[in-house]
Amino acid sequence: MIRVLLVDDQPLIRSGFRALLDAEDDIEVVAEAGDGAQAVALARDHLPDVVLIDVRMPVVDGIEATRRIAADPVLDGVHVVVLTNYGLDEYVLNALRAGAAGFLVKDILPEDFLHAIRVAARGDALLAPAITRRLIDRYVTQPPHADLAALTVLTSREREAVAMVAQGQPNDEIANRMGISPVTAKTHINRAMTKLRARDRAQLVVIAYESGLVVPRDVG
């Protein structure tokens, strides 16, 4: 059973998402919150698999709440998915840096929404190749904040896998391009996350671009 915490300051939006989720046999909404402070407290109380959180909220916004959840060792298994009204806005990259596993637009189709919840619960990033390209085009056009020395802890194969994660490639495609099994590809990615102290694949994307391992033209 996938346990979900819904966080949005608009009750009508929460009720709409809840209706969709409650209709599924493998998903359970364990709690609802109307602001980020409540979200952090309820996450600690219920330990959900997925926190679905709006960006713009009173008291504590979604980005700060995401940061607090990601920084709490007790909540290490909690995956935060940020809701936004737009495909991209000025908050998205900050949300990923704060530790979000990805983001969804509020006008997403119901079947895609349910699929996204299941993807997030598995620990995979919600960053499709098209979304990744748009994100990079808009936000990561400045020089990288770090240099490749930050990635010296990785083997060459791990760096190769991280670069493809940053391009939005799924494990099967990464395995095919590297000539290895999907299990081995996942092992490379998991080891890279451990070495770089990345919470999930979404943070690997941020690290890859900010370190200069991948640049916008690589996803042209």
mmCIF file of C-alpha atoms in Angstrom:
data_model
loop_
_atom_site.group_PDB
_atom_site.id
_atom_site.type_symbol
_atom_site.label_atom_id
_atom_site.label_comp_id
_atom_site.label_asym_id
_atom_site.label_seq_id
_atom_site.Cartn_x
_atom_site.Cartn_y
_atom_site.Cartn_z
ATOM 1 C CA MET A 1 0.000 0.000 0.000
ATOM 2 C CA ILE A 2 1.372 3.417 -1.029
ATOM 3 C CA ARG A 3 0.818 5.944 1.745
ATOM 4 C CA VAL A 4 0.294 9.543 0.619
ATOM 5 C CA LEU A 5 0.213 12.862 2.477
ATOM 6 C CA LEU A 6 -1.678 15.616 0.595
ATOM 7 C CA VAL A 7 -0.553 19.203 1.183
ATOM 8 C CA ASP A 8 -2.358 22.171 -0.370
ATOM 9 C CA ASP A 9 -3.951 25.254 1.156
ATOM 10 C CA GLN A 10 -7.031 24.854 -1.056
ATOM 11 C CA PRO A 11 -9.423 22.207 0.351
ATOM 12 C CA LEU A 12 -11.156 21.752 -3.002
ATOM 13 C CA ILE A 13 -7.896 20.757 -4.698
ATOM 14 C CA ARG A 14 -7.047 18.378 -1.871
ATOM 15 C CA SER A 15 -10.466 16.747 -2.082
ATOM 16 C CA GLY A 16 -10.086 16.261 -5.836
ATOM 17 C CA PHE A 17 -6.740 14.536 -5.478
ATOM 18 C CA ARG A 18 -8.027 12.501 -2.549
ATOM 19 C CA ALA A 19 -10.994 11.235 -4.556
ATOM 20 C CA LEU A 20 -8.643 9.982 -7.257
ATOM 21 C CA LEU A 21 -6.255 8.334 -4.822
ATOM 22 C CA ASP A 22 -8.896 6.747 -2.578
ATOM 23 C CA ALA A 23 -10.381 4.978 -5.595
ATOM 24 C CA GLU A 24 -7.152 3.000 -6.057
ATOM 25 C CA ASP A 25 -6.641 -0.317 -4.242
ATOM 26 C CA ASP A 26 -2.909 0.216 -3.747
ATOM 27 C CA ILE A 27 -2.938 3.859 -2.557
ATOM 28 C CA GLU A 28 -4.029 5.291 0.788
ATOM 29 C CA VAL A 29 -4.225 8.965 1.799
ATOM 30 C CA VAL A 30 -3.012 8.958 5.399
ATOM 31 C CA ALA A 31 -3.377 12.689 6.130
ATOM 32 C CA GLU A 32 -3.970 16.162 4.691
ATOM 33 C CA ALA A 33 -2.303 19.483 5.511
ATOM 34 C CA GLY A 34 -3.036 23.082 4.572
ATOM 35 C CA ASP A 35 0.453 24.527 5.023
ATOM 36 C CA GLY A 36 4.081 23.460 5.055
ATOM 37 C CA ALA A 37 4.497 23.442 8.828
ATOM 38 C CA GLN A 38 1.607 21.005 9.184
ATOM 39 C CA ALA A 39 3.082 18.951 6.356
ATOM 40 C CA VAL A 40 6.390 18.429 8.158
ATOM 41 C CA ALA A 41 4.668 17.526 11.422
ATOM 42 C CA LEU A 42 2.266 15.091 9.724
ATOM 43 C CA ALA A 43 5.098 13.522 7.726
ATOM 44 C CA ARG A 44 6.835 12.728 11.005
ATOM 45 C CA ASP A 45 3.624 11.361 12.495
ATOM 46 C CA HIS A 46 2.579 9.174 9.559
ATOM 47 C CA LEU A 47 5.817 8.430 7.639
ATOM 48 C CA PRO A 48 4.114 8.439 4.216
ATOM 49 C CA ASP A 49 5.767 7.054 1.095
ATOM 50 C CA VAL A 50 4.874 10.178 -0.903
ATOM 51 C CA VAL A 51 4.200 13.772 0.112
ATOM 52 C CA LEU A 52 2.305 15.648 -2.588
ATOM 53 C CA ILE A 53 2.891 19.317 -1.798
ATOM 54 C CA ASP A 54 1.931 22.663 -3.289
ATOM 55 C CA VAL A 55 4.609 25.358 -3.649
ATOM 56 C CA ARG A 56 2.699 28.462 -2.613
ATOM 57 C CA MET A 57 1.213 28.064 0.860
ATOM 58 C CA PRO A 58 0.902 30.104 4.061
ATOM 59 C CA VAL A 59 3.076 29.732 7.197
ATOM 60 C CA VAL A 60 5.766 27.597 5.519
ATOM 61 C CA ASP A 61 5.885 27.267 1.739
ATOM 62 C CA GLY A 62 6.330 24.017 -0.144
ATOM 63 C CA ILE A 63 10.029 24.496 -0.858
ATOM 64 C CA GLU A 64 10.964 25.087 2.775
ATOM 65 C CA ALA A 65 8.769 22.172 3.852
ATOM 66 C CA THR A 66 10.502 19.986 1.270
ATOM 67 C CA ARG A 67 13.890 21.082 2.602
ATOM 68 C CA ARG A 68 12.903 20.205 6.172
ATOM 69 C CA ILE A 69 11.564 16.801 5.178
ATOM 70 C CA ALA A 70 14.650 15.984 3.103
ATOM 71 C CA ALA A 71 16.960 17.020 5.949
ATOM 72 C CA ASP A 72 15.231 14.852 8.561
ATOM 73 C CA PRO A 73 16.891 11.392 8.883
ATOM 74 C CA VAL A 74 13.640 9.976 10.246
ATOM 75 C CA LEU A 75 11.979 10.865 6.924
ATOM 76 C CA ASP A 76 14.671 9.369 4.701
ATOM 77 C CA GLY A 77 12.174 7.097 2.928
ATOM 78 C CA VAL A 78 9.688 9.896 2.203
ATOM 79 C CA HIS A 79 9.537 11.106 -1.411
ATOM 80 C CA VAL A 80 8.324 14.664 -1.968
ATOM 81 C CA VAL A 81 6.511 15.569 -5.181
ATOM 82 C CA VAL A 82 5.903 19.278 -5.735
ATOM 83 C CA LEU A 83 2.692 20.569 -7.316
ATOM 84 C CA THR A 84 2.778 23.622 -9.559
ATOM 85 C CA ASN A 85 0.242 25.492 -11.652
ATOM 86 C CA TYR A 86 2.680 25.670 -14.558
ATOM 87 C CA GLY A 87 4.968 23.266 -16.371
ATOM 88 C CA LEU A 88 7.895 25.347 -15.146
ATOM 89 C CA ASP A 89 8.103 28.294 -12.815
ATOM 90 C CA GLU A 90 10.797 29.989 -10.788
ATOM 91 C CA TYR A 91 10.286 27.556 -7.911
ATOM 92 C CA VAL A 92 10.911 24.250 -9.661
ATOM 93 C CA LEU A 93 14.705 24.144 -9.588
ATOM 94 C CA ASN A 94 14.705 25.359 -5.982
ATOM 95 C CA ALA A 95 12.325 22.532 -5.110
ATOM 96 C CA LEU A 96 14.634 19.975 -6.701
ATOM 97 C CA ARG A 97 17.624 21.437 -4.883
ATOM 98 C CA ALA A 98 15.643 21.249 -1.644
ATOM 99 C CA GLY A 99 15.195 17.508 -2.130
ATOM 100 C CA ALA A 100 12.008 17.026 -4.149
ATOM 101 C CA ALA A 101 11.767 13.842 -6.182
ATOM 102 C CA GLY A 102 10.081 15.757 -8.995
ATOM 103 C CA PHE A 103 7.079 17.883 -9.826
ATOM 104 C CA LEU A 104 3.628 17.684 -11.357
ATOM 105 C CA VAL A 105 1.362 20.271 -12.934
ATOM 106 C CA LYS A 106 -2.101 20.564 -11.412
ATOM 107 C CA ASP A 107 -3.873 20.006 -14.728
ATOM 108 C CA ILE A 108 -2.253 16.587 -15.183
ATOM 109 C CA LEU A 109 -4.495 13.822 -16.552
ATOM 110 C CA PRO A 110 -5.840 11.498 -13.822
ATOM 111 C CA GLU A 111 -4.121 8.405 -15.220
ATOM 112 C CA ASP A 112 -0.797 10.244 -15.450
ATOM 113 C CA PHE A 113 -1.237 11.553 -11.918
ATOM 114 C CA LEU A 114 -1.761 8.053 -10.520
ATOM 115 C CA HIS A 115 1.201 6.725 -12.472
ATOM 116 C CA ALA A 116 3.357 9.551 -11.108
ATOM 117 C CA ILE A 117 2.455 8.688 -7.509
ATOM 118 C CA ARG A 118 3.505 5.087 -8.087
ATOM 119 C CA VAL A 119 6.739 6.180 -9.773
ATOM 120 C CA ALA A 120 7.584 8.479 -6.863
ATOM 121 C CA ALA A 121 6.835 5.746 -4.326
ATOM 122 C CA ARG A 122 9.416 3.531 -6.065
ATOM 123 C CA GLY A 123 12.005 6.250 -5.546
ATOM 124 C CA ASP A 124 12.292 7.236 -9.212
ATOM 125 C CA ALA A 125 12.480 10.871 -10.293
ATOM 126 C CA LEU A 126 9.525 12.488 -12.048
ATOM 127 C CA LEU A 127 11.657 14.094 -14.727
ATOM 128 C CA ALA A 128 10.752 13.053 -18.241
ATOM 129 C CA PRO A 129 13.279 13.944 -20.984
ATOM 130 C CA ALA A 130 11.104 16.770 -22.373
ATOM 131 C CA ILE A 131 10.668 18.303 -18.919
ATOM 132 C CA THR A 132 14.391 17.972 -18.240
ATOM 133 C CA ARG A 133 15.239 19.798 -21.475
ATOM 134 C CA ARG A 134 12.853 22.648 -20.636
ATOM 135 C CA LEU A 135 14.221 22.849 -17.112
ATOM 136 C CA ILE A 136 17.788 23.082 -18.331
ATOM 137 C CA ASP A 137 16.981 25.546 -21.110
ATOM 138 C CA ARG A 138 15.362 27.917 -18.646
ATOM 139 C CA TYR A 139 17.338 27.532 -15.439
ATOM 140 C CA VAL A 140 20.768 26.025 -15.979
ATOM 141 C CA THR A 141 22.173 28.246 -18.712
ATOM 142 C CA GLN A 142 24.621 29.962 -16.353
ATOM 143 C CA PRO A 143 28.135 28.534 -15.731
ATOM 144 C CA PRO A 144 28.136 25.542 -13.339
ATOM 145 C CA HIS A 145 28.440 26.259 -9.623
ATOM 146 C CA ALA A 146 31.046 23.550 -9.099
ATOM 147 C CA ASP A 147 33.595 21.752 -11.264
ATOM 148 C CA LEU A 148 34.089 18.149 -12.287
ATOM 149 C CA ALA A 149 36.425 17.603 -9.322
ATOM 150 C CA ALA A 150 33.286 17.154 -7.237
ATOM 151 C CA LEU A 151 32.604 13.948 -9.185
ATOM 152 C CA THR A 152 36.034 12.337 -8.744
ATOM 153 C CA VAL A 153 34.507 9.943 -6.218
ATOM 154 C CA LEU A 154 32.635 8.258 -9.077
ATOM 155 C CA THR A 155 33.939 5.568 -11.390
ATOM 156 C CA SER A 156 33.827 6.267 -15.119
ATOM 157 C CA ARG A 157 30.792 3.984 -15.490
ATOM 158 C CA GLU A 158 28.993 5.707 -12.635
ATOM 159 C CA ARG A 159 29.658 9.092 -14.215
ATOM 160 C CA GLU A 160 28.340 7.803 -17.520
ATOM 161 C CA ALA A 161 25.163 6.556 -15.830
ATOM 162 C CA VAL A 162 24.667 9.836 -13.948
ATOM 163 C CA ALA A 163 25.013 11.802 -17.184
ATOM 164 C CA MET A 164 22.229 9.734 -18.761
ATOM 165 C CA VAL A 165 20.025 10.135 -15.685
ATOM 166 C CA ALA A 166 20.467 13.896 -16.125
ATOM 167 C CA GLN A 167 19.315 13.552 -19.727
ATOM 168 C CA GLY A 168 16.083 11.959 -18.479
ATOM 169 C CA GLN A 169 16.874 8.396 -19.536
ATOM 170 C CA PRO A 170 15.158 5.499 -17.689
ATOM 171 C CA ASN A 171 17.160 2.542 -16.387
ATOM 172 C CA ASP A 172 16.310 0.295 -19.346
ATOM 173 C CA GLU A 173 17.619 2.848 -21.848
ATOM 174 C CA ILE A 174 20.714 3.545 -19.755
ATOM 175 C CA ALA A 175 21.418 -0.192 -19.631
ATOM 176 C CA ASN A 176 20.942 -0.525 -23.387
ATOM 177 C CA ARG A 177 23.271 2.375 -24.184
ATOM 178 C CA MET A 178 25.925 1.146 -21.741
ATOM 179 C CA GLY A 179 25.659 -2.492 -22.861
ATOM 180 C CA ILE A 180 24.797 -3.751 -19.372
ATOM 181 C CA SER A 181 21.768 -5.180 -17.580
ATOM 182 C CA PRO A 182 19.106 -2.906 -16.041
ATOM 183 C CA VAL A 183 20.075 -4.269 -12.615
ATOM 184 C CA THR A 184 23.701 -3.246 -13.144
ATOM 185 C CA ALA A 185 22.606 0.177 -14.404
ATOM 186 C CA LYS A 186 20.529 0.670 -11.274
ATOM 187 C CA THR A 187 23.519 -0.399 -9.160
ATOM 188 C CA HIS A 188 25.734 2.245 -10.811
ATOM 189 C CA ILE A 189 23.080 4.902 -10.168
ATOM 190 C CA ASN A 190 22.505 3.876 -6.553
ATOM 191 C CA ARG A 191 26.233 3.887 -5.837
ATOM 192 C CA ALA A 192 26.547 7.327 -7.404
ATOM 193 C CA MET A 193 23.698 8.629 -5.231
ATOM 194 C CA THR A 194 25.408 7.238 -2.126
ATOM 195 C CA LYS A 195 28.799 8.709 -3.009
ATOM 196 C CA LEU A 196 27.359 12.120 -3.900
ATOM 197 C CA ARG A 197 24.926 12.065 -0.975
ATOM 198 C CA ALA A 198 22.039 12.609 -3.349
ATOM 199 C CA ARG A 199 18.636 11.860 -1.890
ATOM 200 C CA ASP A 200 17.270 10.550 -5.190
ATOM 201 C CA ARG A 201 17.587 10.709 -8.986
ATOM 202 C CA ALA A 202 16.210 14.237 -9.113
ATOM 203 C CA GLN A 203 19.126 15.490 -7.043
ATOM 204 C CA LEU A 204 21.507 13.606 -9.325
ATOM 205 C CA VAL A 205 20.116 15.711 -12.180
ATOM 206 C CA VAL A 206 20.850 18.928 -10.311
ATOM 207 C CA ILE A 207 24.361 17.757 -9.366
ATOM 208 C CA ALA A 208 25.125 16.697 -12.928
ATOM 209 C CA TYR A 209 24.285 20.104 -14.356
ATOM 210 C CA GLU A 210 25.702 22.213 -11.553
ATOM 211 C CA SER A 211 28.996 20.294 -11.636
ATOM 212 C CA GLY A 212 29.320 20.657 -15.398
ATOM 213 C CA LEU A 213 29.125 16.912 -16.078
ATOM 214 C CA VAL A 214 26.236 17.632 -18.453
ATOM 215 C CA VAL A 215 25.500 20.936 -20.155
ATOM 216 C CA PRO A 216 22.335 22.121 -21.952
ATOM 217 C CA ARG A 217 23.562 21.234 -25.439
ATOM 218 C CA ASP A 218 23.861 17.581 -24.334
ATOM 219 C CA VAL A 219 20.070 17.344 -24.243
ATOM 220 C CA GLY A 220 19.565 19.677 -27.224
#
